[in-house]
Amino acid sequence: SSGINAEYGGLWCIFLAATDFAATFTTVKAYQYTSLVSVQLLDCSAIPTIMILSCIVFKTRYKPLHYIAVVICLSGVGIMVFVDSHKEESLLGDMLVVVAAVLYGINNVCMEWLAKDVGTYVYLGIYCWYGMLISGIQVLALEREALSNAPWSNAYFYACLFGFTFFLFSFLSIMPRLMIKYSANVANLNLLAADVYSAIAGYLIFSVQFSPLYIASIILILGGVLLYIYQSHIAETSNVTPADLEESTSLVINNGITETKE
C-alpha cells in the first residue's frame, strides 16, 4: 500500500470516473459509425498503453516476445483501419475506438494501482459516486436532444437499455477484483476472447461480410494475442532461481509478466 490519503484518493477517483466515462461514451458513439466486430477488435489498442504505463507505475518487465505479439496486434489494427478508410463514417468510428482504447488503458492501470491500495469496496463507492455526477452533468449538457427523441414508449428500447446497464454495471464491479488478483494487462488480454464471439455475432446476426484484408486483420490480432498468452505461459512455468528470491527486491510472476515490488 502506498498510503493514499482520502483527499488524493478522491482526486484519483474523479480522474478515473472521468476517463472511464469518456472512454465508454466514445465507444458507444463509435457504434453509430462502424461495425460491432471493428469496435471489439480495435479495443486491443489499449494493450500498448497498459504496457507502457505498467512499466512506469509498477516497474513491470516484459519479455521480447510480448513486444513482438503487441506489434502483430497493432499490425492487424492498422490493416483494419485501412480497410475502413475508404468509408468516411467507418474510419471515424475506428478512430473513436482507438481513442477510447487508449483512455481505457490509462483508466485500467490507475484502477489497478488505486484498487490495490484502498480495496474494492472503498474504490467502487467513491468511483461510482463521482461517475454518476460526471455522467449526469454531461448527459444534461450534451444529450438533451437525444433524450427527448428516444423511443420511451418502446418496450424493446427499455429491454436493451436495462441489459446494457446491468452488464456494464456487473463488468465495472468485477474489474477491480481482477486488477487486485492479477493485473490490468492480464485482465484486458482475457477480455479479448470477446473478439471471437463478436466476429461470430457480426456474421450470424448482423450479416457482416468480411473481405480478405478484414479476415487477415482478425487473424493478426487474434494471433498476436495468442502469442502473448503463449509467451506468458512459458515465462510462468519457468523456474525462478534461489538467487532471485534472495534479492532485496521481490519478483512477482503475474501470468508470465515480472513485476518488481520494492
Short mmCIF file of C-alpha atoms in Angstrom, two decimals:
data_model
loop_
_atom_site.label_atom_id
_atom_site.label_comp_id
_atom_site.label_asym_id
_atom_site.label_seq_id
_atom_site.Cartn_x
_atom_site.Cartn_y
_atom_site.Cartn_z
CA SER A 1 0.00 0.00 0.00
CA SER A 2 1.22 3.45 -0.87
CA GLY A 3 -0.92 5.06 1.82
CA ILE A 4 -3.03 7.28 -0.39
CA ASN A 5 -4.92 9.71 1.81
CA ALA A 6 -8.61 10.48 1.40
CA GLU A 7 -8.03 13.75 -0.46
CA TYR A 8 -5.76 12.33 -3.13
CA GLY A 9 -7.76 9.10 -3.31
CA GLY A 10 -10.85 11.18 -4.10
CA LEU A 11 -8.98 13.12 -6.78
CA TRP A 12 -7.80 9.90 -8.38
CA CYS A 13 -11.36 8.52 -8.33
CA ILE A 14 -12.60 11.70 -10.05
CA PHE A 15 -9.91 11.23 -12.71
CA LEU A 16 -10.79 7.55 -13.13
CA ALA A 17 -14.51 8.25 -13.34
CA ALA A 18 -13.89 10.96 -15.95
CA THR A 19 -11.62 8.79 -18.13
CA ASP A 20 -13.89 5.77 -17.87
CA PHE A 21 -16.98 7.75 -18.76
CA ALA A 22 -15.19 9.43 -21.68
CA ALA A 23 -13.97 6.03 -22.94
CA THR A 24 -17.42 4.43 -22.61
CA PHE A 25 -19.14 7.40 -24.25
CA THR A 26 -16.64 7.37 -27.14
CA THR A 27 -17.04 3.61 -27.62
CA VAL A 28 -20.84 3.81 -27.69
CA LYS A 29 -20.57 6.72 -30.15
CA ALA A 30 -18.32 4.60 -32.37
CA TYR A 31 -21.10 2.03 -32.80
CA GLN A 32 -23.00 4.65 -34.82
CA TYR A 33 -20.26 4.71 -37.46
CA THR A 34 -18.54 1.33 -37.60
CA SER A 35 -19.34 -2.34 -37.06
CA LEU A 36 -19.54 -4.39 -33.86
CA VAL A 37 -16.56 -6.50 -34.98
CA SER A 38 -14.37 -3.44 -35.64
CA VAL A 39 -15.19 -1.97 -32.24
CA GLN A 40 -14.40 -5.20 -30.40
CA LEU A 41 -11.18 -5.94 -32.26
CA LEU A 42 -9.77 -2.41 -32.21
CA ASP A 43 -10.05 -2.26 -28.44
CA CYS A 44 -6.78 -4.22 -28.30
CA SER A 45 -5.16 -0.79 -28.79
CA ALA A 46 -5.44 -0.50 -25.00
CA ILE A 47 -2.70 -3.11 -24.52
CA PRO A 48 0.30 -0.94 -25.59
CA THR A 49 -0.94 1.86 -23.34
CA ILE A 50 -1.24 -0.55 -20.41
CA MET A 51 2.22 -2.00 -21.06
CA ILE A 52 3.89 1.42 -21.16
CA LEU A 53 2.14 2.65 -18.01
CA SER A 54 2.76 -0.65 -16.18
CA CYS A 55 6.48 -0.28 -16.87
CA ILE A 56 6.36 3.21 -15.34
CA VAL A 57 3.99 2.63 -12.41
CA PHE A 58 4.67 -0.99 -11.42
CA LYS A 59 8.20 -1.41 -12.88
CA THR A 60 6.87 -4.35 -14.90
CA ARG A 61 9.40 -6.18 -17.10
CA TYR A 62 8.16 -7.80 -20.31
CA LYS A 63 9.82 -10.42 -22.49
CA PRO A 64 10.83 -9.58 -26.11
CA LEU A 65 8.11 -11.91 -27.41
CA HIS A 66 5.50 -9.86 -25.54
CA TYR A 67 6.51 -6.80 -27.57
CA ILE A 68 6.51 -8.80 -30.82
CA ALA A 69 2.98 -10.02 -30.03
CA VAL A 70 1.80 -6.45 -29.45
CA VAL A 71 3.37 -5.32 -32.75
CA ILE A 72 1.48 -8.12 -34.53
CA CYS A 73 -1.78 -7.00 -32.89
CA LEU A 74 -1.17 -3.39 -33.90
CA SER A 75 -0.42 -4.53 -37.47
CA GLY A 76 -3.87 -6.10 -37.53
CA VAL A 77 -5.34 -2.87 -36.16
CA GLY A 78 -3.60 -0.90 -38.94
CA ILE A 79 -4.99 -3.21 -41.64
CA MET A 80 -8.50 -2.96 -40.22
CA VAL A 81 -8.33 0.84 -40.16
CA PHE A 82 -7.02 0.77 -43.75
CA VAL A 83 -9.93 -1.46 -44.83
CA ASP A 84 -12.39 1.03 -43.32
CA SER A 85 -10.53 4.11 -44.59
CA HIS A 86 -12.48 4.22 -47.87
CA LYS A 87 -15.67 4.68 -45.85
CA GLU A 88 -15.55 8.03 -44.09
CA GLU A 89 -18.03 7.09 -41.37
CA SER A 90 -16.33 3.74 -40.64
CA LEU A 91 -12.95 5.47 -40.41
CA LEU A 92 -14.38 7.95 -37.90
CA GLY A 93 -15.77 5.06 -35.86
CA ASP A 94 -12.40 3.28 -35.92
CA MET A 95 -10.62 6.41 -34.72
CA LEU A 96 -13.13 6.82 -31.89
CA VAL A 97 -12.50 3.23 -30.78
CA VAL A 98 -8.71 3.73 -30.76
CA VAL A 99 -9.10 6.91 -28.67
CA ALA A 100 -11.43 5.06 -26.29
CA ALA A 101 -8.96 2.15 -26.03
CA VAL A 102 -6.14 4.49 -25.00
CA LEU A 103 -8.42 6.06 -22.37
CA TYR A 104 -9.37 2.60 -21.12
CA GLY A 105 -5.69 1.67 -20.90
CA ILE A 106 -4.93 4.72 -18.76
CA ASN A 107 -8.02 4.06 -16.65
CA ASN A 108 -7.24 0.38 -16.08
CA VAL A 109 -3.66 0.93 -14.87
CA CYS A 110 -4.81 3.67 -12.49
CA MET A 111 -7.67 1.42 -11.36
CA GLU A 112 -5.23 -1.40 -10.58
CA TRP A 113 -2.98 0.93 -8.61
CA LEU A 114 -5.80 2.52 -6.62
CA ALA A 115 -7.89 -0.63 -6.03
CA LYS A 116 -4.84 -2.46 -4.66
CA ASP A 117 -4.28 0.43 -2.26
CA VAL A 118 -7.74 1.25 -0.91
CA GLY A 119 -9.61 -2.00 -1.58
CA THR A 120 -12.51 -2.92 -3.85
CA TYR A 121 -15.44 -1.58 -1.84
CA VAL A 122 -13.94 1.80 -1.00
CA TYR A 123 -12.80 2.22 -4.58
CA LEU A 124 -16.20 1.32 -6.05
CA GLY A 125 -18.09 3.52 -3.60
CA ILE A 126 -16.10 6.67 -4.38
CA TYR A 127 -15.70 5.84 -8.07
CA CYS A 128 -19.43 5.23 -8.68
CA TRP A 129 -20.41 8.42 -6.86
CA TYR A 130 -18.18 10.63 -9.00
CA GLY A 131 -19.05 8.65 -12.12
CA MET A 132 -22.74 9.31 -11.55
CA LEU A 133 -22.11 13.06 -11.14
CA ILE A 134 -19.88 13.34 -14.22
CA SER A 135 -22.17 11.31 -16.48
CA GLY A 136 -25.26 13.17 -15.25
CA ILE A 137 -23.70 16.56 -15.98
CA GLN A 138 -22.54 15.51 -19.45
CA VAL A 139 -25.90 13.98 -20.37
CA LEU A 140 -27.74 17.14 -19.35
CA ALA A 141 -25.23 19.32 -21.22
CA LEU A 142 -24.83 17.34 -24.45
CA GLU A 143 -27.55 14.72 -24.78
CA ARG A 144 -30.81 16.54 -24.02
CA GLU A 145 -31.96 16.36 -27.63
CA ALA A 146 -31.14 12.66 -27.83
CA LEU A 147 -33.09 12.06 -24.62
CA SER A 148 -36.13 13.88 -25.95
CA ASN A 149 -36.01 11.86 -29.19
CA ALA A 150 -35.54 8.48 -27.51
CA PRO A 151 -38.39 5.95 -28.06
CA TRP A 152 -39.54 5.90 -24.46
CA SER A 153 -42.80 4.15 -25.39
CA ASN A 154 -40.98 1.20 -26.96
CA ALA A 155 -40.63 -1.84 -24.67
CA TYR A 156 -37.70 -3.17 -26.75
CA PHE A 157 -35.82 0.07 -26.04
CA TYR A 158 -36.23 -0.46 -22.28
CA ALA A 159 -35.06 -4.07 -22.56
CA CYS A 160 -31.89 -3.03 -24.42
CA LEU A 161 -31.26 -0.15 -22.00
CA PHE A 162 -31.68 -2.42 -18.98
CA GLY A 163 -29.42 -5.09 -20.50
CA PHE A 164 -26.67 -2.59 -21.31
CA THR A 165 -26.85 -1.01 -17.84
CA PHE A 166 -26.90 -4.33 -16.00
CA PHE A 167 -23.97 -5.88 -17.85
CA LEU A 168 -21.89 -2.71 -17.76
CA PHE A 169 -22.53 -2.40 -14.00
CA SER A 170 -21.53 -6.04 -13.48
CA PHE A 171 -18.41 -5.61 -15.60
CA LEU A 172 -17.25 -2.49 -13.72
CA SER A 173 -17.93 -4.17 -10.38
CA ILE A 174 -15.84 -7.23 -11.26
CA MET A 175 -12.91 -5.42 -12.88
CA PRO A 176 -11.32 -4.07 -9.64
CA ARG A 177 -11.23 -7.61 -8.23
CA LEU A 178 -9.46 -8.82 -11.38
CA MET A 179 -6.99 -5.94 -11.08
CA ILE A 180 -6.20 -6.80 -7.46
CA LYS A 181 -5.77 -10.54 -8.13
CA TYR A 182 -3.98 -10.27 -11.46
CA SER A 183 -3.15 -7.04 -13.36
CA ALA A 184 -4.64 -4.59 -15.86
CA ASN A 185 -2.83 -6.23 -18.77
CA VAL A 186 -3.84 -9.78 -17.86
CA ALA A 187 -7.47 -8.71 -17.40
CA ASN A 188 -7.59 -6.96 -20.79
CA LEU A 189 -5.93 -9.88 -22.57
CA ASN A 190 -8.52 -12.29 -21.24
CA LEU A 191 -11.30 -9.90 -22.25
CA LEU A 192 -10.07 -10.09 -25.85
CA ALA A 193 -11.70 -13.51 -26.01
CA ALA A 194 -14.87 -11.48 -26.63
CA ASP A 195 -13.46 -10.59 -30.06
CA VAL A 196 -14.10 -14.12 -31.29
CA TYR A 197 -17.71 -14.02 -30.08
CA SER A 198 -18.17 -10.60 -31.67
CA ALA A 199 -16.89 -11.84 -35.03
CA ILE A 200 -19.32 -14.77 -34.89
CA ALA A 201 -22.20 -12.50 -33.82
CA GLY A 202 -21.35 -9.98 -36.54
CA TYR A 203 -21.56 -12.70 -39.18
CA LEU A 204 -24.64 -14.53 -37.88
CA ILE A 205 -26.74 -11.64 -36.53
CA PHE A 206 -25.65 -8.53 -38.45
CA SER A 207 -24.66 -10.29 -41.71
CA VAL A 208 -21.22 -8.63 -41.71
CA GLN A 209 -19.30 -9.55 -44.87
CA PHE A 210 -15.57 -9.98 -44.27
CA SER A 211 -13.17 -9.00 -47.05
CA PRO A 212 -9.82 -10.88 -47.36
CA LEU A 213 -7.96 -7.96 -45.75
CA TYR A 214 -10.51 -7.84 -42.95
CA ILE A 215 -10.02 -11.55 -42.29
CA ALA A 216 -6.23 -11.00 -42.35
CA SER A 217 -6.57 -8.27 -39.71
CA ILE A 218 -8.66 -10.55 -37.49
CA ILE A 219 -6.07 -13.33 -37.82
CA LEU A 220 -3.21 -10.95 -36.96
CA ILE A 221 -4.99 -9.50 -33.92
CA LEU A 222 -6.03 -12.87 -32.53
CA GLY A 223 -2.65 -14.40 -33.45
CA GLY A 224 -0.83 -11.63 -31.59
CA VAL A 225 -2.99 -12.21 -28.52
CA LEU A 226 -2.35 -15.97 -28.61
CA LEU A 227 1.39 -15.38 -29.00
CA TYR A 228 1.33 -13.03 -26.00
CA ILE A 229 -0.53 -15.61 -23.90
CA TYR A 230 1.86 -18.37 -25.05
CA GLN A 231 4.91 -16.33 -24.01
CA SER A 232 3.25 -15.58 -20.68
CA HIS A 233 2.64 -19.29 -20.14
CA ILE A 234 6.25 -20.18 -20.99
CA ALA A 235 7.59 -17.49 -18.63
CA GLU A 236 5.15 -18.51 -15.90
CA THR A 237 6.27 -22.15 -15.95
CA SER A 238 9.98 -21.27 -15.93
CA ASN A 239 11.73 -21.55 -12.58
CA VAL A 240 12.86 -18.56 -10.53
CA THR A 241 16.36 -19.21 -9.17
CA PRO A 242 17.10 -19.08 -5.43
CA ALA A 243 19.38 -16.12 -6.08
CA ASP A 244 16.41 -14.18 -7.42
CA LEU A 245 14.39 -15.00 -4.32
CA GLU A 246 17.16 -13.72 -2.04
CA GLU A 247 17.40 -10.32 -3.72
CA SER A 248 16.25 -7.27 -1.78
CA THR A 249 13.55 -6.67 -4.39
CA SER A 250 10.97 -9.44 -4.65
CA LEU A 251 9.88 -10.73 -8.03
CA VAL A 252 6.20 -11.45 -8.53
CA ILE A 253 5.36 -13.51 -11.61
CA ASN A 254 1.93 -12.39 -12.78
CA ASN A 255 0.79 -14.58 -15.66
CA GLY A 256 4.31 -14.63 -17.05
CA ILE A 257 4.98 -10.91 -16.55
CA THR A 258 7.51 -9.95 -13.92
CA GLU A 259 6.59 -7.10 -11.61
CA THR A 260 9.20 -5.68 -9.26
CA LYS A 261 7.96 -4.93 -5.76
CA GLU A 262 10.21 -2.65 -3.73
#
